[in-house]
PDB file of C-alpha atoms and ligand atoms in Angstrom:
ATOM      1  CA  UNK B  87     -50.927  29.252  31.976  1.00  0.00           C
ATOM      2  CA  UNK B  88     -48.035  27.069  33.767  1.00  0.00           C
ATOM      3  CA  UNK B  89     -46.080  29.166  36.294  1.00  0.00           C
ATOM      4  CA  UNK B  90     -43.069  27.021  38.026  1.00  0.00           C
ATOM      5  CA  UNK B  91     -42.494  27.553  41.462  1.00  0.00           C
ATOM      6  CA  UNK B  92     -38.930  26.621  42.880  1.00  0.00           C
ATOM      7  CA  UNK B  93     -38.829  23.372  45.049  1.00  0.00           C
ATOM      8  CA  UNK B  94     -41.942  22.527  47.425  1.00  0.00           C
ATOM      9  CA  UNK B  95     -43.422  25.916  46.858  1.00  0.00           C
ATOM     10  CA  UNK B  96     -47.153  26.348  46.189  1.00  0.00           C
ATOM     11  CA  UNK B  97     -47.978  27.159  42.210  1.00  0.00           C
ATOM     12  CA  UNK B  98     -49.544  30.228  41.401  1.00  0.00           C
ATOM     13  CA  UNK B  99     -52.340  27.931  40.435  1.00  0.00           C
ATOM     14  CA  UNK B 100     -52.808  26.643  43.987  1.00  0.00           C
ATOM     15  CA  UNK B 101     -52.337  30.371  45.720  1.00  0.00           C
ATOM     16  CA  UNK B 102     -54.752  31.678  43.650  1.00  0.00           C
ATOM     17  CA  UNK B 103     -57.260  28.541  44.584  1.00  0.00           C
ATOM     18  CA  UNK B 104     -56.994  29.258  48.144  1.00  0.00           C
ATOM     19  CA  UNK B 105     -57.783  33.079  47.859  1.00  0.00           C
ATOM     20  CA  UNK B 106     -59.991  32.906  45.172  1.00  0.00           C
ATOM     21  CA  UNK B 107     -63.508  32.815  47.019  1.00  0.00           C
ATOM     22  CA  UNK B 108     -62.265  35.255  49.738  1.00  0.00           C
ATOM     23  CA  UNK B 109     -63.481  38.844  49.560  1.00  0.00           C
ATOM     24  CA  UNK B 110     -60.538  41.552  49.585  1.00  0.00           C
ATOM     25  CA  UNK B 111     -57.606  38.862  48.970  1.00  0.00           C
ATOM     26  CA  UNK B 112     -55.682  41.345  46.442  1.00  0.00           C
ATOM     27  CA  UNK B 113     -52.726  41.872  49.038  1.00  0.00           C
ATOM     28  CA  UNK B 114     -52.396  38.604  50.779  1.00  0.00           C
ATOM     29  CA  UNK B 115     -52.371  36.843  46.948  1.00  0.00           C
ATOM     30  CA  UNK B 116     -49.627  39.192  46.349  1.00  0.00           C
ATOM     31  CA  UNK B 117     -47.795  38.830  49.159  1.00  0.00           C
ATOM     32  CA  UNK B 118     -47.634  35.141  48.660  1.00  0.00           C
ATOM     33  CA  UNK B 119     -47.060  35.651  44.916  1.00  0.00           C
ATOM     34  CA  UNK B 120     -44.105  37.713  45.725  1.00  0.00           C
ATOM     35  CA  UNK B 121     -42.716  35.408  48.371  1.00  0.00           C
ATOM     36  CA  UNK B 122     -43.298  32.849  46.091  1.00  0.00           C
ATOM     37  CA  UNK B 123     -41.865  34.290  43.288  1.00  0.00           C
ATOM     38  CA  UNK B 124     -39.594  37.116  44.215  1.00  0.00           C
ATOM     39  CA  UNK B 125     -41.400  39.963  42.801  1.00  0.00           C
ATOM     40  CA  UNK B 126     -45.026  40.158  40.854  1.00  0.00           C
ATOM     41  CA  UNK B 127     -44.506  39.593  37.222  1.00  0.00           C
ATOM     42  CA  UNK B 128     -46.963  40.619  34.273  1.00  0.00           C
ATOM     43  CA  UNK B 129     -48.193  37.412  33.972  1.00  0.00           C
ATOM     44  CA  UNK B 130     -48.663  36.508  37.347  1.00  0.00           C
ATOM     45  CA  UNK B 131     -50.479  39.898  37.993  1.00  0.00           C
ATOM     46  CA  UNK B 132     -52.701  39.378  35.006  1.00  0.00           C
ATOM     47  CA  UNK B 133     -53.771  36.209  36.425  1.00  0.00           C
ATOM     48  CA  UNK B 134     -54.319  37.249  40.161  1.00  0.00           C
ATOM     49  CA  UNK B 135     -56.990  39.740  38.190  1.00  0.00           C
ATOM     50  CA  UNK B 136     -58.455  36.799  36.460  1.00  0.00           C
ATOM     51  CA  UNK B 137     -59.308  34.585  39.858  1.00  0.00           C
ATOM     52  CA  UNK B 138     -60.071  38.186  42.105  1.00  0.00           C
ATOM     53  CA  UNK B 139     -62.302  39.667  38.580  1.00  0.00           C
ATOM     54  CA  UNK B 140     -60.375  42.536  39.094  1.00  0.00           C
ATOM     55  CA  UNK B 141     -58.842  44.239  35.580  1.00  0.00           C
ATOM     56  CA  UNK B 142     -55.473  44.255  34.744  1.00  0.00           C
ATOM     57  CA  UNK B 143     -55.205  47.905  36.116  1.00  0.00           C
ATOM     58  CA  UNK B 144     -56.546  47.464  39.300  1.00  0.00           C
ATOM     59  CA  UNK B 145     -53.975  44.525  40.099  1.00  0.00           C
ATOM     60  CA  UNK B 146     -51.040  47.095  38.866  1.00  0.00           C
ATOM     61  CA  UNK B 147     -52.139  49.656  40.936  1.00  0.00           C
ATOM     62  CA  UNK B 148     -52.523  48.182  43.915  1.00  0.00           C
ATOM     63  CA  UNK B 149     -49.185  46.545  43.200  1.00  0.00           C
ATOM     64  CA  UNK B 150     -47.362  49.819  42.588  1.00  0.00           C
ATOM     65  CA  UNK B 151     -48.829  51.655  45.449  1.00  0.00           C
ATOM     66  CA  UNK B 152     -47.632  49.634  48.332  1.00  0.00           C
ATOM     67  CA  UNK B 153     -43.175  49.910  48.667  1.00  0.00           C
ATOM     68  CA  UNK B 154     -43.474  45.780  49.776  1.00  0.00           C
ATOM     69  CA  UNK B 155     -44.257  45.008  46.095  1.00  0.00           C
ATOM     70  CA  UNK B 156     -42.150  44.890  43.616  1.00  0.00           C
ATOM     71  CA  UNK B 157     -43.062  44.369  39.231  1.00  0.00           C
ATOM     72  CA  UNK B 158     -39.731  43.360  38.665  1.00  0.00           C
ATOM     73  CA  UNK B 159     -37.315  40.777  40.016  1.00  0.00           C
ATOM     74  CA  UNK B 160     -35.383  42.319  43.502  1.00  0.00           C
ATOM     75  CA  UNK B 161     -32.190  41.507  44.606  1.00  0.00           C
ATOM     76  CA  UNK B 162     -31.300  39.172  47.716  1.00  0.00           C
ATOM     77  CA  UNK B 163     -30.957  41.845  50.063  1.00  0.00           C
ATOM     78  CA  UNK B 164     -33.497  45.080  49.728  1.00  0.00           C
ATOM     79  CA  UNK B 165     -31.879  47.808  51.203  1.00  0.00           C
ATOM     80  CA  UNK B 166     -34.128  50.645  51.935  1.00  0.00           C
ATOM     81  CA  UNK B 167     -33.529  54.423  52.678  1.00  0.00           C
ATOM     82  CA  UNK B 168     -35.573  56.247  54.642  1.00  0.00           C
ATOM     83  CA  UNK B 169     -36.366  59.593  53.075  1.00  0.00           C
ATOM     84  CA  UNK B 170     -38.555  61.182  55.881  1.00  0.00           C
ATOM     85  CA  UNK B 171     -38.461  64.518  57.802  1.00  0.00           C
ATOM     86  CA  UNK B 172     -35.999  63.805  60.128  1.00  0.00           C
ATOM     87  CA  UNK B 173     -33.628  61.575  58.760  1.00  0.00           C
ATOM     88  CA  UNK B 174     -33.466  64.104  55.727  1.00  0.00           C
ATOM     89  CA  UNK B 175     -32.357  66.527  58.677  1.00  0.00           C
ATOM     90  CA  UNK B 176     -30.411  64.280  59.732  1.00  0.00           C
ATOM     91  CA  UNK B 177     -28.484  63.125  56.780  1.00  0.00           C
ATOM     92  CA  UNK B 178     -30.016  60.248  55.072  1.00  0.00           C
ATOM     93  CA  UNK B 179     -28.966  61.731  51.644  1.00  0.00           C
ATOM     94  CA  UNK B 180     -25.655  61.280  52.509  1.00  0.00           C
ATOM     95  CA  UNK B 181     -26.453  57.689  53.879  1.00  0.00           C
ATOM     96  CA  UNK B 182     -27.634  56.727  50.180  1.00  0.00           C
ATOM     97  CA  UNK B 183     -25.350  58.133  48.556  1.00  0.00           C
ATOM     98  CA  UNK B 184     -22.562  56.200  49.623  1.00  0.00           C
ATOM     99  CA  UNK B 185     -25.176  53.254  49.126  1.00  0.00           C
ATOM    100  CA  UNK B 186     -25.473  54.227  45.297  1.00  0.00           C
ATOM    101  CA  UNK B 187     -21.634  54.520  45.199  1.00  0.00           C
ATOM    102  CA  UNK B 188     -21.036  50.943  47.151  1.00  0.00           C
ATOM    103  CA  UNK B 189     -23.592  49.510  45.495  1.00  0.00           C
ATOM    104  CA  UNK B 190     -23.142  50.923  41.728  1.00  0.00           C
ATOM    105  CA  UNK B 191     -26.604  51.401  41.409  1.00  0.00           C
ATOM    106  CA  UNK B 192     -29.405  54.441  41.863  1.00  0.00           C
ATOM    107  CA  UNK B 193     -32.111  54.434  44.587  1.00  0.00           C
ATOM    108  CA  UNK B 194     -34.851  52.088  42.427  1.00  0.00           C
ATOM    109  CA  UNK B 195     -31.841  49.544  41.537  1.00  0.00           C
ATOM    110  CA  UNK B 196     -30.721  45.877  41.426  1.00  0.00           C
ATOM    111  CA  UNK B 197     -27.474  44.911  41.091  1.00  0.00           C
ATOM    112  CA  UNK B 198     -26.884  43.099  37.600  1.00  0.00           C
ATOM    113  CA  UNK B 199     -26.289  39.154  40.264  1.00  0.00           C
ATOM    114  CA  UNK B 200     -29.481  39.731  41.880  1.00  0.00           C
ATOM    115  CA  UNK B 201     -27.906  40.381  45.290  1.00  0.00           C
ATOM    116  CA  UNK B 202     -29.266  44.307  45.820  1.00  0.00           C
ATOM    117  CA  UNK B 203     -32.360  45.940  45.239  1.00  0.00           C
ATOM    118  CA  UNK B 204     -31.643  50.064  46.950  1.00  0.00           C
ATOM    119  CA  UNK B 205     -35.009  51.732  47.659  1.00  0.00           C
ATOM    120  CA  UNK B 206     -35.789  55.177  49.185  1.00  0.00           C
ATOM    121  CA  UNK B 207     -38.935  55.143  51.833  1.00  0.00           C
ATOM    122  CA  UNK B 208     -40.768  57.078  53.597  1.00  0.00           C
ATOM    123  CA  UNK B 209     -40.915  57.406  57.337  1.00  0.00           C
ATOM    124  CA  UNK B 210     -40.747  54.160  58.821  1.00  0.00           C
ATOM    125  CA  UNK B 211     -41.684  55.018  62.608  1.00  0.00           C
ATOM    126  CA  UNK B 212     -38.818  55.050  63.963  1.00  0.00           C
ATOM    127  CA  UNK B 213     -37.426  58.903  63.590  1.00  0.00           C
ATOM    128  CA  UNK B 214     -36.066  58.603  67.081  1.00  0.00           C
ATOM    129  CA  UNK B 215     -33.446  56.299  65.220  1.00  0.00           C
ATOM    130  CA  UNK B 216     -32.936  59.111  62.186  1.00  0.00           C
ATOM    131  CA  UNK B 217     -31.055  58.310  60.030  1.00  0.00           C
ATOM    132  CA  UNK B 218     -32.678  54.959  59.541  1.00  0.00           C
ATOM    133  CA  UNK B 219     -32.552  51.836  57.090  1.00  0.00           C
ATOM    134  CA  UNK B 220     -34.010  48.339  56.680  1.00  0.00           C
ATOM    135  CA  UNK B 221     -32.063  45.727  55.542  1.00  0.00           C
ATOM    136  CA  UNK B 222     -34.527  43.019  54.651  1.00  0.00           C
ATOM    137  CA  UNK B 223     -36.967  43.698  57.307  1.00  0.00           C
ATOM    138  CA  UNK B 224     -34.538  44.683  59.941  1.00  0.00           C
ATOM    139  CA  UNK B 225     -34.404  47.854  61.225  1.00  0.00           C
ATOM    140  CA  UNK B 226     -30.843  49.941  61.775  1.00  0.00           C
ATOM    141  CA  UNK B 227     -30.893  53.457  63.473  1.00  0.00           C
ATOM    142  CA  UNK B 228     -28.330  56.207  64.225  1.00  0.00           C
ATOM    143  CA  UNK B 229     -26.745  55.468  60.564  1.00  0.00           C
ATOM    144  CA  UNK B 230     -23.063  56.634  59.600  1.00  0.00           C
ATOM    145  CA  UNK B 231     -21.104  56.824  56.946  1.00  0.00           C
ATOM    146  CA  UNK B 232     -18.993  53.711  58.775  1.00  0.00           C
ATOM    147  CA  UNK B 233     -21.877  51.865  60.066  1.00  0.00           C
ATOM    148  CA  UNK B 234     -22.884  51.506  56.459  1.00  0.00           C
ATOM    149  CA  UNK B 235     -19.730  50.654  55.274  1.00  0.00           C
ATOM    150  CA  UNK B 236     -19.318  47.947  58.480  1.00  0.00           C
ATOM    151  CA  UNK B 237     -22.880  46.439  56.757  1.00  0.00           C
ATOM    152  CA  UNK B 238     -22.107  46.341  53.742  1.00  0.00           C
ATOM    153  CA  UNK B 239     -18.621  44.949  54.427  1.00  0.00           C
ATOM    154  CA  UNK B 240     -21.199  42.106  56.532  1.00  0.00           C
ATOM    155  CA  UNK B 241     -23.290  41.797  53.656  1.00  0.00           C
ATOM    156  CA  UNK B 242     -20.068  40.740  51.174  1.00  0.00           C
ATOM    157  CA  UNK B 243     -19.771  43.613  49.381  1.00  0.00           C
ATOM    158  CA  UNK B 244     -16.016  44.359  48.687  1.00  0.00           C
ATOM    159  CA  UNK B 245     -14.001  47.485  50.846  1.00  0.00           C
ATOM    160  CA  UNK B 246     -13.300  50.354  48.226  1.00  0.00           C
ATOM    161  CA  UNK B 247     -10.008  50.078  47.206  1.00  0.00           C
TER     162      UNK B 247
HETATM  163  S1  FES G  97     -38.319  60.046  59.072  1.00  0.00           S
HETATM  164 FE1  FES G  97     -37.053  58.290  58.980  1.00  0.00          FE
HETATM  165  S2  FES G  97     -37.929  57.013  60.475  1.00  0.00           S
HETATM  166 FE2  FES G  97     -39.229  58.721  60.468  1.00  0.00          FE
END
């Protein structure tokens, strides 16, 4: 099976070379995979299995478990909710909601140009920051109504009219 990678990327071919005699190299290969790739495709998990003789099943799950994967292609910029304790207390649903409304899409989403994914998390360890989100990897605390609409307004996404 040929798999293109984009410019001077590695193949899946040549990931799955250097991981294969490694013991316990499921989540590394798919963390490269994915940065690789964008997200973890059918094909590309079926053939992780192959080279790690793990089934089909076991690559899915494993895939599915962990919020850093993703099965299908993500958008530019993964914006992600956090859901916990005390940003629920502290208004996160109110946070996402005017993400879903910016955005056009529901919590599990991608915009149709590939620019958004919105997720919903669980705590990430920073409640002293509730309400929290991550914007590709970085963390922003003390969320408003306004400082979402000042990111997004960052990010390129048109004002409301
Ligand atoms: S509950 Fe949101 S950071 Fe802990």
């Amino acid at each position: 099976m040929a798999v293109s990678s984009p410019h001077d990327q590695p193949t899946l071919q040549e990931i799955l070379d250097k991981y294969s005699q490694e013991e316990g190299a499921l989540i590394p290969v798919l963390q490269e995979v994915q940065a690789t790739y964008g997200y973890l495709s059918k094909e590309a998990m079926r053939a992780i299995g192959k080279a790690l003789h793990l089934s089909p099943a076991q690559v899915y799950s494993v895939a599915t478990f962990y919020a850093q994967f993703h099965t299908r292609p993500s958008g530019k910029h993964i914006i992600r909710v956090c859901r916990g304790t005390a940003c629920h207390v502290r208004g996160s649903d109110q946070i996402l909601a005017v993400l879903e409304k910016r955005l056009g899409l529901q919590a599990g989403g991608t915009t149709p140009d590939l620019q958004f994914t919105l997720e919903t998390v669980a705590c990430i360890g920073a409640c002293g920051l509730a309400p929290t989100m991550v914007i590709s990897e970085e963390t922003y605390g003390h969320m408003t109504i306004d400082k979402v609409q000042r990111l997004l307004k960052d990010l390129g996404v048109q004002a409301e009219e």
